[in-house]
Short mmCIF file of C-alpha atoms in Angstrom, two decimals:
data_model
loop_
_atom_site.label_atom_id
_atom_site.label_comp_id
_atom_site.label_asym_id
_atom_site.label_seq_id
_atom_site.Cartn_x
_atom_site.Cartn_y
_atom_site.Cartn_z
CA MET A 1 31.58 26.26 -7.23
CA HIS A 2 32.61 29.72 -8.42
CA VAL A 3 29.68 31.15 -10.36
CA ALA A 4 29.26 34.36 -12.32
CA VAL A 5 25.71 35.60 -12.76
CA LEU A 6 25.56 38.15 -15.57
CA GLY A 7 22.63 40.49 -15.02
CA THR A 8 21.19 42.30 -12.02
CA GLY A 9 17.46 42.01 -12.72
CA MET A 10 14.89 39.70 -11.13
CA VAL A 11 16.41 36.59 -12.74
CA GLY A 12 19.96 37.49 -11.79
CA GLN A 13 18.94 38.26 -8.22
CA ALA A 14 16.98 35.03 -7.84
CA ILE A 15 19.77 32.85 -9.24
CA ALA A 16 22.60 34.63 -7.42
CA GLY A 17 20.77 34.60 -4.09
CA ARG A 18 19.88 30.94 -4.31
CA LEU A 19 23.39 29.89 -5.35
CA ALA A 20 24.87 31.88 -2.46
CA ASP A 21 22.40 30.27 -0.05
CA LEU A 22 23.54 26.87 -1.33
CA GLY A 23 27.13 27.75 -0.45
CA HIS A 24 28.51 28.68 -3.85
CA SER A 25 30.87 31.58 -4.31
CA VAL A 26 28.88 34.05 -6.42
CA VAL A 27 29.90 37.15 -8.32
CA VAL A 28 27.22 39.18 -10.05
CA GLY A 29 28.43 40.78 -13.26
CA THR A 30 27.15 44.15 -14.41
CA ARG A 31 28.23 46.78 -16.92
CA ASP A 32 29.35 49.32 -14.35
CA PRO A 33 29.42 48.05 -10.75
CA GLN A 34 29.69 51.53 -9.25
CA ALA A 35 26.69 52.80 -11.18
CA THR A 36 24.66 49.68 -10.41
CA LEU A 37 25.28 49.97 -6.68
CA ALA A 38 24.72 53.74 -6.67
CA ARG A 39 21.18 53.44 -8.12
CA THR A 40 18.60 53.95 -5.38
CA GLU A 41 15.39 54.37 -7.41
CA PRO A 42 13.00 51.52 -8.30
CA ASP A 43 13.24 50.42 -11.94
CA GLN A 44 10.56 51.01 -14.64
CA MET A 45 8.63 47.99 -13.36
CA GLY A 46 8.62 49.32 -9.80
CA ASN A 47 11.14 46.74 -8.56
CA ALA A 48 13.49 47.76 -5.77
CA PRO A 49 16.97 48.79 -6.96
CA PHE A 50 19.71 46.16 -7.05
CA SER A 51 21.49 47.88 -4.18
CA ALA A 52 18.59 47.01 -1.85
CA TRP A 53 18.87 43.34 -2.84
CA ARG A 54 22.65 43.50 -2.41
CA ASP A 55 22.30 44.86 1.13
CA ALA A 56 20.43 41.65 1.97
CA HIS A 57 23.11 39.49 0.28
CA PRO A 58 26.45 40.99 1.34
CA GLU A 59 28.20 37.69 0.58
CA VAL A 60 27.57 38.17 -3.15
CA GLU A 61 30.27 40.15 -4.90
CA VAL A 62 29.59 42.62 -7.68
CA ALA A 63 32.06 43.07 -10.53
CA THR A 64 32.23 43.92 -14.22
CA PHE A 65 30.94 41.27 -16.63
CA ALA A 66 34.55 40.45 -17.55
CA ASP A 67 35.85 40.23 -13.99
CA ALA A 68 32.90 38.12 -12.90
CA ALA A 69 33.30 35.69 -15.82
CA ALA A 70 37.08 35.49 -15.47
CA ARG A 71 36.81 34.23 -11.90
CA ALA A 72 34.02 31.72 -12.52
CA ASP A 73 33.87 28.00 -13.28
CA LEU A 74 30.30 28.37 -14.46
CA VAL A 75 28.62 31.43 -15.99
CA VAL A 76 24.89 32.17 -15.97
CA ASN A 77 23.49 34.54 -18.58
CA ALA A 78 20.68 36.30 -16.73
CA SER A 79 20.65 39.36 -18.98
CA SER A 80 17.71 40.23 -21.22
CA GLY A 81 17.51 38.56 -24.60
CA ALA A 82 18.05 41.86 -26.39
CA ALA A 83 21.27 42.51 -24.43
CA THR A 84 22.62 38.95 -24.33
CA LEU A 85 25.14 38.97 -27.18
CA GLU A 86 26.53 42.35 -26.13
CA VAL A 87 26.75 41.32 -22.46
CA LEU A 88 28.55 38.08 -23.32
CA GLY A 89 30.86 40.04 -25.60
CA LEU A 90 31.73 42.31 -22.67
CA ALA A 91 32.28 39.23 -20.49
CA GLY A 92 34.78 38.18 -23.15
CA ALA A 93 35.13 35.05 -25.24
CA ASP A 94 38.37 34.14 -23.44
CA ASN A 95 36.63 34.30 -20.07
CA LEU A 96 33.87 32.00 -21.32
CA ALA A 97 36.03 29.48 -23.16
CA GLY A 98 35.82 25.94 -21.81
CA LYS A 99 33.18 26.93 -19.23
CA VAL A 100 29.57 25.91 -18.77
CA LEU A 101 27.41 28.84 -19.87
CA VAL A 102 23.80 28.55 -18.70
CA ASP A 103 21.63 30.70 -20.96
CA ILE A 104 18.32 31.68 -19.35
CA ALA A 105 17.48 34.58 -21.68
CA ASN A 106 14.54 34.76 -24.06
CA PRO A 107 14.70 36.76 -27.29
CA LEU A 108 11.70 38.91 -26.44
CA ASP A 109 11.03 41.93 -28.64
CA PHE A 110 8.92 44.55 -26.89
CA SER A 111 9.19 47.11 -29.70
CA ALA A 112 5.53 46.61 -30.69
CA GLY A 113 4.23 46.54 -27.11
CA PHE A 114 2.80 43.70 -25.07
CA PRO A 115 2.78 40.77 -25.51
CA PRO A 116 6.26 40.84 -27.01
CA THR A 117 7.15 38.85 -30.12
CA LEU A 118 10.35 36.84 -30.57
CA SER A 119 13.29 38.44 -32.38
CA VAL A 120 14.57 34.98 -33.38
CA LYS A 121 12.50 31.78 -33.67
CA ASP A 122 11.61 28.58 -35.47
CA THR A 123 14.66 28.29 -37.73
CA ASP A 124 17.13 29.61 -35.15
CA SER A 125 17.21 30.50 -31.46
CA LEU A 126 19.05 32.77 -29.06
CA GLY A 127 20.67 29.69 -27.53
CA GLU A 128 22.14 28.77 -30.92
CA GLN A 129 23.23 32.36 -31.56
CA VAL A 130 25.11 32.34 -28.26
CA GLN A 131 26.74 28.99 -29.03
CA ARG A 132 27.79 30.20 -32.51
CA ALA A 133 29.16 33.49 -31.15
CA PHE A 134 31.09 31.73 -28.37
CA PRO A 135 32.02 28.35 -29.84
CA GLU A 136 34.39 27.49 -27.00
CA ALA A 137 31.74 27.96 -24.31
CA LYS A 138 29.60 24.96 -23.37
CA VAL A 139 26.17 26.53 -23.73
CA VAL A 140 23.24 24.95 -21.91
CA LYS A 141 19.84 26.53 -22.42
CA SER A 142 17.65 26.09 -19.37
CA LEU A 143 15.23 27.75 -16.94
CA ASN A 144 13.87 30.12 -19.59
CA THR A 145 10.37 28.64 -19.32
CA LEU A 146 9.33 29.78 -15.85
CA THR A 147 9.30 32.82 -13.61
CA ALA A 148 12.42 33.76 -11.63
CA SER A 149 11.17 32.80 -8.18
CA LEU A 150 10.14 29.33 -9.40
CA MET A 151 13.41 28.78 -11.26
CA VAL A 152 15.16 28.52 -7.92
CA GLU A 153 12.31 27.29 -5.68
CA PRO A 154 10.11 25.06 -7.87
CA ARG A 155 8.70 23.29 -4.81
CA ALA A 156 6.83 26.49 -3.99
CA LEU A 157 4.21 25.17 -6.45
CA GLY A 158 3.53 22.26 -4.10
CA GLU A 159 3.66 19.82 -7.01
CA SER A 160 6.32 18.53 -9.37
CA SER A 161 6.80 20.40 -12.65
CA THR A 162 9.26 20.23 -15.54
CA VAL A 163 12.32 22.12 -16.68
CA PHE A 164 14.37 21.49 -19.81
CA VAL A 165 18.04 21.44 -20.83
CA SER A 166 19.34 21.88 -24.38
CA GLY A 167 23.01 21.76 -25.32
CA GLU A 168 25.79 20.04 -27.22
CA ASP A 169 27.99 19.02 -24.29
CA ALA A 170 26.74 16.08 -22.19
CA THR A 171 29.06 16.84 -19.27
CA ALA A 172 27.97 20.46 -19.18
CA LYS A 173 24.32 19.38 -19.19
CA ALA A 174 25.02 16.95 -16.33
CA THR A 175 26.53 19.82 -14.32
CA VAL A 176 23.47 21.96 -14.96
CA VAL A 177 21.07 19.14 -14.09
CA GLU A 178 22.87 18.72 -10.77
CA LEU A 179 22.51 22.44 -10.11
CA LEU A 180 18.81 22.31 -11.03
CA GLU A 181 18.27 19.40 -8.68
CA SER A 182 19.95 21.35 -5.90
CA PHE A 183 17.32 24.08 -6.52
CA GLY A 184 14.58 21.47 -6.02
CA HIS A 185 13.80 20.47 -9.61
CA ASP A 186 12.86 16.81 -9.78
CA ASP A 187 11.83 16.54 -13.44
CA VAL A 188 14.53 17.74 -15.84
CA ILE A 189 14.09 16.70 -19.48
CA ASP A 190 17.13 16.69 -21.74
CA LEU A 191 15.69 17.75 -25.10
CA GLY A 192 18.94 17.20 -27.01
CA GLY A 193 21.31 19.61 -28.74
CA ILE A 194 21.25 23.39 -28.55
CA GLU A 195 18.92 23.43 -31.59
CA THR A 196 16.15 22.30 -29.24
CA ALA A 197 16.29 25.72 -27.57
CA ARG A 198 14.00 26.74 -30.45
CA GLY A 199 11.32 24.71 -28.72
CA THR A 200 11.68 26.15 -25.24
CA GLU A 201 12.11 29.75 -26.44
CA MET A 202 8.90 29.37 -28.47
CA LEU A 203 7.09 28.43 -25.25
CA LEU A 204 7.21 32.09 -24.29
CA PRO A 205 4.20 33.21 -26.36
CA VAL A 206 1.88 30.77 -24.57
CA TRP A 207 3.59 31.49 -21.25
CA LEU A 208 2.85 35.21 -21.67
CA ARG A 209 -0.78 34.54 -22.60
CA LEU A 210 -1.18 32.18 -19.66
CA MET A 211 0.15 34.93 -17.39
CA GLY A 212 -2.52 37.21 -18.83
CA SER A 213 -5.28 34.65 -18.45
CA LEU A 214 -4.27 33.37 -14.98
CA GLY A 215 -3.32 36.83 -13.69
CA THR A 216 -0.01 35.53 -12.33
CA GLY A 217 3.35 34.24 -13.50
CA HIS A 218 3.44 31.79 -10.63
CA PHE A 219 2.92 28.62 -12.67
CA ASN A 220 5.01 26.13 -14.59
CA PHE A 221 4.60 23.53 -17.29
CA LYS A 222 4.67 19.88 -16.37
CA VAL A 223 5.08 17.26 -19.05
CA VAL A 224 2.61 14.59 -17.94
CA ARG A 225 3.60 11.18 -19.34
CA MET B 1 -25.44 17.36 -31.57
CA HIS B 2 -24.87 17.16 -35.33
CA VAL B 3 -21.13 17.40 -35.88
CA ALA B 4 -19.05 17.55 -39.05
CA VAL B 5 -15.45 16.40 -38.74
CA LEU B 6 -13.43 17.66 -41.70
CA GLY B 7 -10.50 15.35 -42.33
CA THR B 8 -10.01 11.58 -42.36
CA GLY B 9 -6.55 11.28 -40.76
CA MET B 10 -5.65 10.20 -37.22
CA VAL B 11 -7.14 13.35 -35.68
CA GLY B 12 -10.37 13.14 -37.67
CA GLN B 13 -10.78 9.46 -36.82
CA ALA B 14 -10.13 10.01 -33.12
CA ILE B 15 -12.56 12.93 -32.84
CA ALA B 16 -15.28 11.39 -35.02
CA GLY B 17 -15.12 8.03 -33.22
CA ARG B 18 -15.26 9.59 -29.78
CA LEU B 19 -18.14 11.89 -30.67
CA ALA B 20 -20.09 8.97 -32.12
CA ASP B 21 -19.41 6.92 -28.98
CA LEU B 22 -20.80 9.82 -26.95
CA GLY B 23 -24.02 9.65 -28.95
CA HIS B 24 -23.54 12.56 -31.33
CA SER B 25 -24.58 12.35 -34.96
CA VAL B 26 -21.29 12.53 -36.85
CA VAL B 27 -20.51 13.09 -40.52
CA VAL B 28 -16.90 12.94 -41.64
CA GLY B 29 -16.15 15.34 -44.48
CA THR B 30 -13.65 14.50 -47.18
CA ARG B 31 -12.78 15.80 -50.63
CA ASP B 32 -14.13 12.77 -52.52
CA PRO B 33 -16.05 10.27 -50.37
CA GLN B 34 -15.96 7.54 -53.01
CA ALA B 35 -12.20 7.79 -53.42
CA THR B 36 -11.63 7.96 -49.65
CA LEU B 37 -13.66 4.81 -49.05
CA ALA B 38 -12.14 2.99 -52.02
CA ARG B 39 -8.57 3.37 -50.71
CA THR B 40 -7.35 0.09 -49.22
CA GLU B 41 -3.61 0.76 -48.83
CA PRO B 42 -1.98 2.09 -45.66
CA ASP B 43 -0.92 5.77 -45.89
CA GLN B 44 2.68 7.06 -46.06
CA MET B 45 2.96 6.76 -42.27
CA GLY B 46 1.84 3.13 -42.35
CA ASN B 47 -1.58 3.90 -40.85
CA ALA B 48 -4.50 1.71 -41.89
CA PRO B 49 -6.71 3.24 -44.60
CA PHE B 50 -9.76 5.25 -43.55
CA SER B 51 -12.03 2.51 -44.92
CA ALA B 52 -10.76 0.10 -42.25
CA TRP B 53 -11.60 2.62 -39.52
CA ARG B 54 -15.00 3.25 -41.12
CA ASP B 55 -15.79 -0.48 -41.08
CA ALA B 56 -15.45 -0.32 -37.30
CA HIS B 57 -17.63 2.82 -37.08
CA PRO B 58 -20.55 2.20 -39.45
CA GLU B 59 -22.68 4.77 -37.60
CA VAL B 60 -20.41 7.57 -38.85
CA GLU B 61 -21.45 8.96 -42.21
CA VAL B 62 -19.02 10.06 -44.89
CA ALA B 63 -19.80 13.00 -47.17
CA THR B 64 -18.15 15.85 -49.06
CA PHE B 65 -16.76 18.70 -46.98
CA ALA B 66 -19.71 20.85 -48.06
CA ASP B 67 -22.39 18.25 -47.34
CA ALA B 68 -20.89 17.43 -43.98
CA ALA B 69 -20.69 21.09 -42.95
CA ALA B 70 -24.15 21.92 -44.26
CA ARG B 71 -25.79 19.35 -41.99
CA ALA B 72 -23.80 20.20 -38.84
CA ASP B 73 -24.39 22.42 -35.83
CA LEU B 74 -20.69 22.28 -34.98
CA VAL B 75 -17.76 21.79 -37.36
CA VAL B 76 -14.34 20.41 -36.42
CA ASN B 77 -11.37 21.23 -38.64
CA ALA B 78 -9.24 18.10 -38.42
CA SER B 79 -7.42 18.67 -41.70
CA SER B 80 -3.69 19.39 -41.88
CA GLY B 81 -2.56 22.97 -41.38
CA ALA B 82 -1.36 23.22 -44.96
CA ALA B 83 -4.79 22.15 -46.29
CA THR B 84 -6.98 23.99 -43.78
CA LEU B 85 -7.95 27.12 -45.69
CA GLU B 86 -8.66 25.13 -48.86
CA VAL B 87 -10.69 22.49 -46.98
CA LEU B 88 -12.75 25.14 -45.22
CA GLY B 89 -13.27 26.89 -48.56
CA LEU B 90 -14.62 23.63 -49.99
CA ALA B 91 -16.85 23.26 -46.93
CA GLY B 92 -18.19 26.67 -47.88
CA ALA B 93 -18.48 29.92 -45.97
CA ASP B 94 -22.27 29.69 -46.01
CA ASN B 95 -22.16 26.25 -44.41
CA LEU B 96 -19.88 27.55 -41.66
CA ALA B 97 -21.68 30.83 -40.96
CA GLY B 98 -23.04 31.15 -37.44
CA LYS B 99 -21.58 27.79 -36.40
CA VAL B 100 -18.94 26.83 -33.87
CA LEU B 101 -15.80 25.90 -35.81
CA VAL B 102 -13.26 24.03 -33.69
CA ASP B 103 -9.84 24.43 -35.28
CA ILE B 104 -7.38 21.69 -34.26
CA ALA B 105 -4.87 22.18 -37.08
CA ASN B 106 -1.29 23.33 -36.71
CA PRO B 107 0.49 25.28 -39.45
CA LEU B 108 3.33 22.79 -39.78
CA ASP B 109 5.67 23.16 -42.74
CA PHE B 110 7.48 19.93 -43.58
CA SER B 111 9.14 21.31 -46.71
CA ALA B 112 12.58 21.37 -45.06
CA GLY B 113 12.18 17.97 -43.36
CA PHE B 114 11.77 17.07 -39.73
CA PRO B 115 11.17 18.70 -37.33
CA PRO B 116 8.80 20.93 -39.32
CA THR B 117 8.79 24.69 -38.92
CA LEU B 118 5.65 26.84 -38.67
CA SER B 119 4.32 28.51 -41.81
CA VAL B 120 2.68 31.23 -39.70
CA LYS B 121 3.69 32.29 -36.17
CA ASP B 122 4.35 34.99 -33.59
CA THR B 123 2.59 37.90 -35.31
CA ASP B 124 -0.28 35.79 -36.71
CA SER B 125 -1.64 32.26 -36.40
CA LEU B 126 -3.62 29.74 -38.40
CA GLY B 127 -6.52 30.22 -35.99
CA GLU B 128 -6.62 33.92 -36.82
CA GLN B 129 -6.29 33.21 -40.55
CA VAL B 130 -9.31 30.92 -40.33
CA GLN B 131 -11.32 33.49 -38.38
CA ARG B 132 -10.43 36.23 -40.89
CA ALA B 133 -11.26 34.01 -43.89
CA PHE B 134 -14.61 32.94 -42.36
CA PRO B 135 -15.70 35.92 -40.29
CA GLU B 136 -19.20 34.52 -39.71
CA ALA B 137 -17.91 31.28 -38.19
CA LYS B 138 -17.29 31.18 -34.44
CA VAL B 139 -13.73 29.87 -34.45
CA VAL B 140 -12.41 28.19 -31.32
CA LYS B 141 -8.81 26.98 -31.40
CA SER B 142 -8.34 23.96 -29.19
CA LEU B 143 -6.82 20.47 -28.87
CA ASN B 144 -3.86 21.35 -31.12
CA THR B 145 -1.36 20.78 -28.31
CA LEU B 146 -1.60 17.02 -27.79
CA THR B 147 -1.69 13.77 -29.73
CA ALA B 148 -4.96 12.53 -31.25
CA SER B 149 -5.59 9.65 -28.86
CA LEU B 150 -5.15 11.92 -25.83
CA MET B 151 -7.34 14.66 -27.29
CA VAL B 152 -10.34 12.40 -26.81
CA GLU B 153 -9.16 10.22 -23.88
CA PRO B 154 -6.96 12.46 -21.70
CA ARG B 155 -7.51 10.21 -18.69
CA ALA B 156 -5.35 7.60 -20.39
CA LEU B 157 -2.41 9.55 -18.89
CA GLY B 158 -3.61 8.63 -15.41
CA GLU B 159 -3.20 12.22 -14.25
CA SER B 160 -4.87 15.54 -14.98
CA SER B 161 -3.38 17.66 -17.76
CA THR B 162 -4.33 20.89 -19.49
CA VAL B 163 -5.98 21.91 -22.75
CA PHE B 164 -6.60 25.43 -23.99
CA VAL B 165 -9.34 27.34 -25.80
CA SER B 166 -8.86 30.55 -27.79
CA GLY B 167 -11.66 32.41 -29.53
CA GLU B 168 -13.73 35.56 -29.77
CA ASP B 169 -17.16 34.11 -28.95
CA ALA B 170 -17.77 33.25 -25.29
CA THR B 171 -20.80 31.06 -26.02
CA ALA B 172 -18.89 29.10 -28.66
CA LYS B 173 -16.04 28.57 -26.19
CA ALA B 174 -18.51 27.38 -23.55
CA THR B 175 -19.89 24.82 -26.04
CA VAL B 176 -16.36 23.59 -26.78
CA VAL B 177 -15.45 23.41 -23.09
CA GLU B 178 -18.52 21.24 -22.50
CA LEU B 179 -17.46 18.96 -25.34
CA LEU B 180 -13.90 18.78 -23.95
CA GLU B 181 -15.24 17.88 -20.51
CA SER B 182 -17.31 15.11 -22.08
CA PHE B 183 -14.03 13.73 -23.48
CA GLY B 184 -12.58 13.68 -19.94
CA HIS B 185 -10.68 16.97 -19.85
CA ASP B 186 -10.81 18.46 -16.36
CA ASP B 187 -8.45 21.42 -16.78
CA VAL B 188 -9.44 23.70 -19.67
CA ILE B 189 -7.82 27.13 -19.68
CA ASP B 190 -9.49 29.93 -21.63
CA LEU B 191 -6.54 31.95 -22.94
CA GLY B 192 -8.70 34.72 -24.40
CA GLY B 193 -9.36 35.82 -27.98
CA ILE B 194 -8.33 33.99 -31.14
CA GLU B 195 -5.03 35.93 -31.09
CA THR B 196 -3.94 33.65 -28.26
CA ALA B 197 -3.82 30.77 -30.75
CA ARG B 198 -0.33 32.15 -31.51
CA GLY B 199 0.70 30.79 -28.13
CA THR B 200 -0.69 27.29 -28.48
CA GLU B 201 0.44 26.88 -32.09
CA MET B 202 3.95 27.90 -31.03
CA LEU B 203 3.91 25.05 -28.51
CA LEU B 204 4.43 22.66 -31.41
CA PRO B 205 8.20 23.12 -31.72
CA VAL B 206 8.78 22.00 -28.12
CA TRP B 207 6.09 19.30 -28.47
CA LEU B 208 7.95 17.85 -31.46
CA ARG B 209 11.29 17.92 -29.65
CA LEU B 210 9.73 16.33 -26.58
CA MET B 211 8.40 13.56 -28.81
CA GLY B 212 11.94 13.05 -30.07
CA SER B 213 13.45 13.08 -26.60
CA LEU B 214 10.79 10.94 -24.90
CA GLY B 215 10.37 8.60 -27.87
CA THR B 216 6.57 8.91 -27.75
CA GLY B 217 3.81 11.41 -28.41
CA HIS B 218 1.84 10.04 -25.48
CA PHE B 219 2.27 13.03 -23.16
CA ASN B 220 0.57 16.33 -22.48
CA PHE B 221 1.35 19.65 -20.90
CA LYS B 222 -0.11 20.49 -17.53
CA VAL B 223 -0.07 24.03 -16.25
CA VAL B 224 0.86 23.56 -12.59
CA ARG B 225 -0.35 26.51 -10.51
#
């Protein structure tokens, strides 16, 4: 499959690397490819620059958001929640139309410090905002409830855990479920329409407090039933 | 232990019955004990009236909120989120002072139908409202993330799952953890201060959508780590 991964952070790197390892043709989209690849300093969080990751994954192409989306069958939004609508606008509605758009972002608002609050919640969600802004894209909210490394290697926990899909298009959700299973997910719950993204996005407050209490983000929710 | 359970619904019945079975001295608090016991019709949800449950648990006393709280060492708020502050006001600040107050309620707002939204969230929580309104009570938020029957019999799932405690007083939390363990809980995570109740209360939106998707409330979250 031809996949565009929009975003060059930890989530984008994890998803792009795993998809490439699985044999997909992957293009990472970024605002300014030259600038992204030229950066050699660690980011604010102390993470290695994208260029270092790219050196280890030469098979992954880097392009503008629009070029990446235009060439893809499936698009993954791995940008931050605050940037999502702008990034998808730069990717272009025409380049997203008719395609599966996997939205991993969470609408975290860090303006008042840590832990962040949610900029949209309860009566709306970022997933719904994306679907409304790009009505011809087949938005599937997923993978926003666990840390990047576990999104793509859930078996690293040594025990089954759960991920969720929310979206209006059954075929698009089936495509995403297949992708999730190829990552190693063996318990995918279809919550229903994109409205149900309100539920998974509102998991973030307890996720953040669990990270504080456990001292690690290396955990995931399992729905025991 | 002398325990007051404030509220006569499914949660109050489950908690009061289990505590009585474990040998505690239990008083259920209600607005008007005579009226509560006189009711013989099922409620709006089709549940049997409290009097039928009471007939099966004659060892449990029924008293006003204030009388129940006055005689207790530990108080459980099993009222609805919308009624919580009023119920605790009727119980009386003096009767709650210095005591462990386990808050199980969720601030669900059904005014716009189902699924309900949250009347307080993200920058505040019902747990914090209770602690602010009754500063001399030792509020511990817990058990608000699973269905009543599993709160008191988690082993019915056949597999370990997780419950959380949030509160300012370490000794009060230790008392609650001991009580939870006596119910069968073997994975209790201390999230931190009462502020962390924001996280567990915001689990309700995904809980409600999971109930819709799974067709049952008989499930619980496990934090796999």
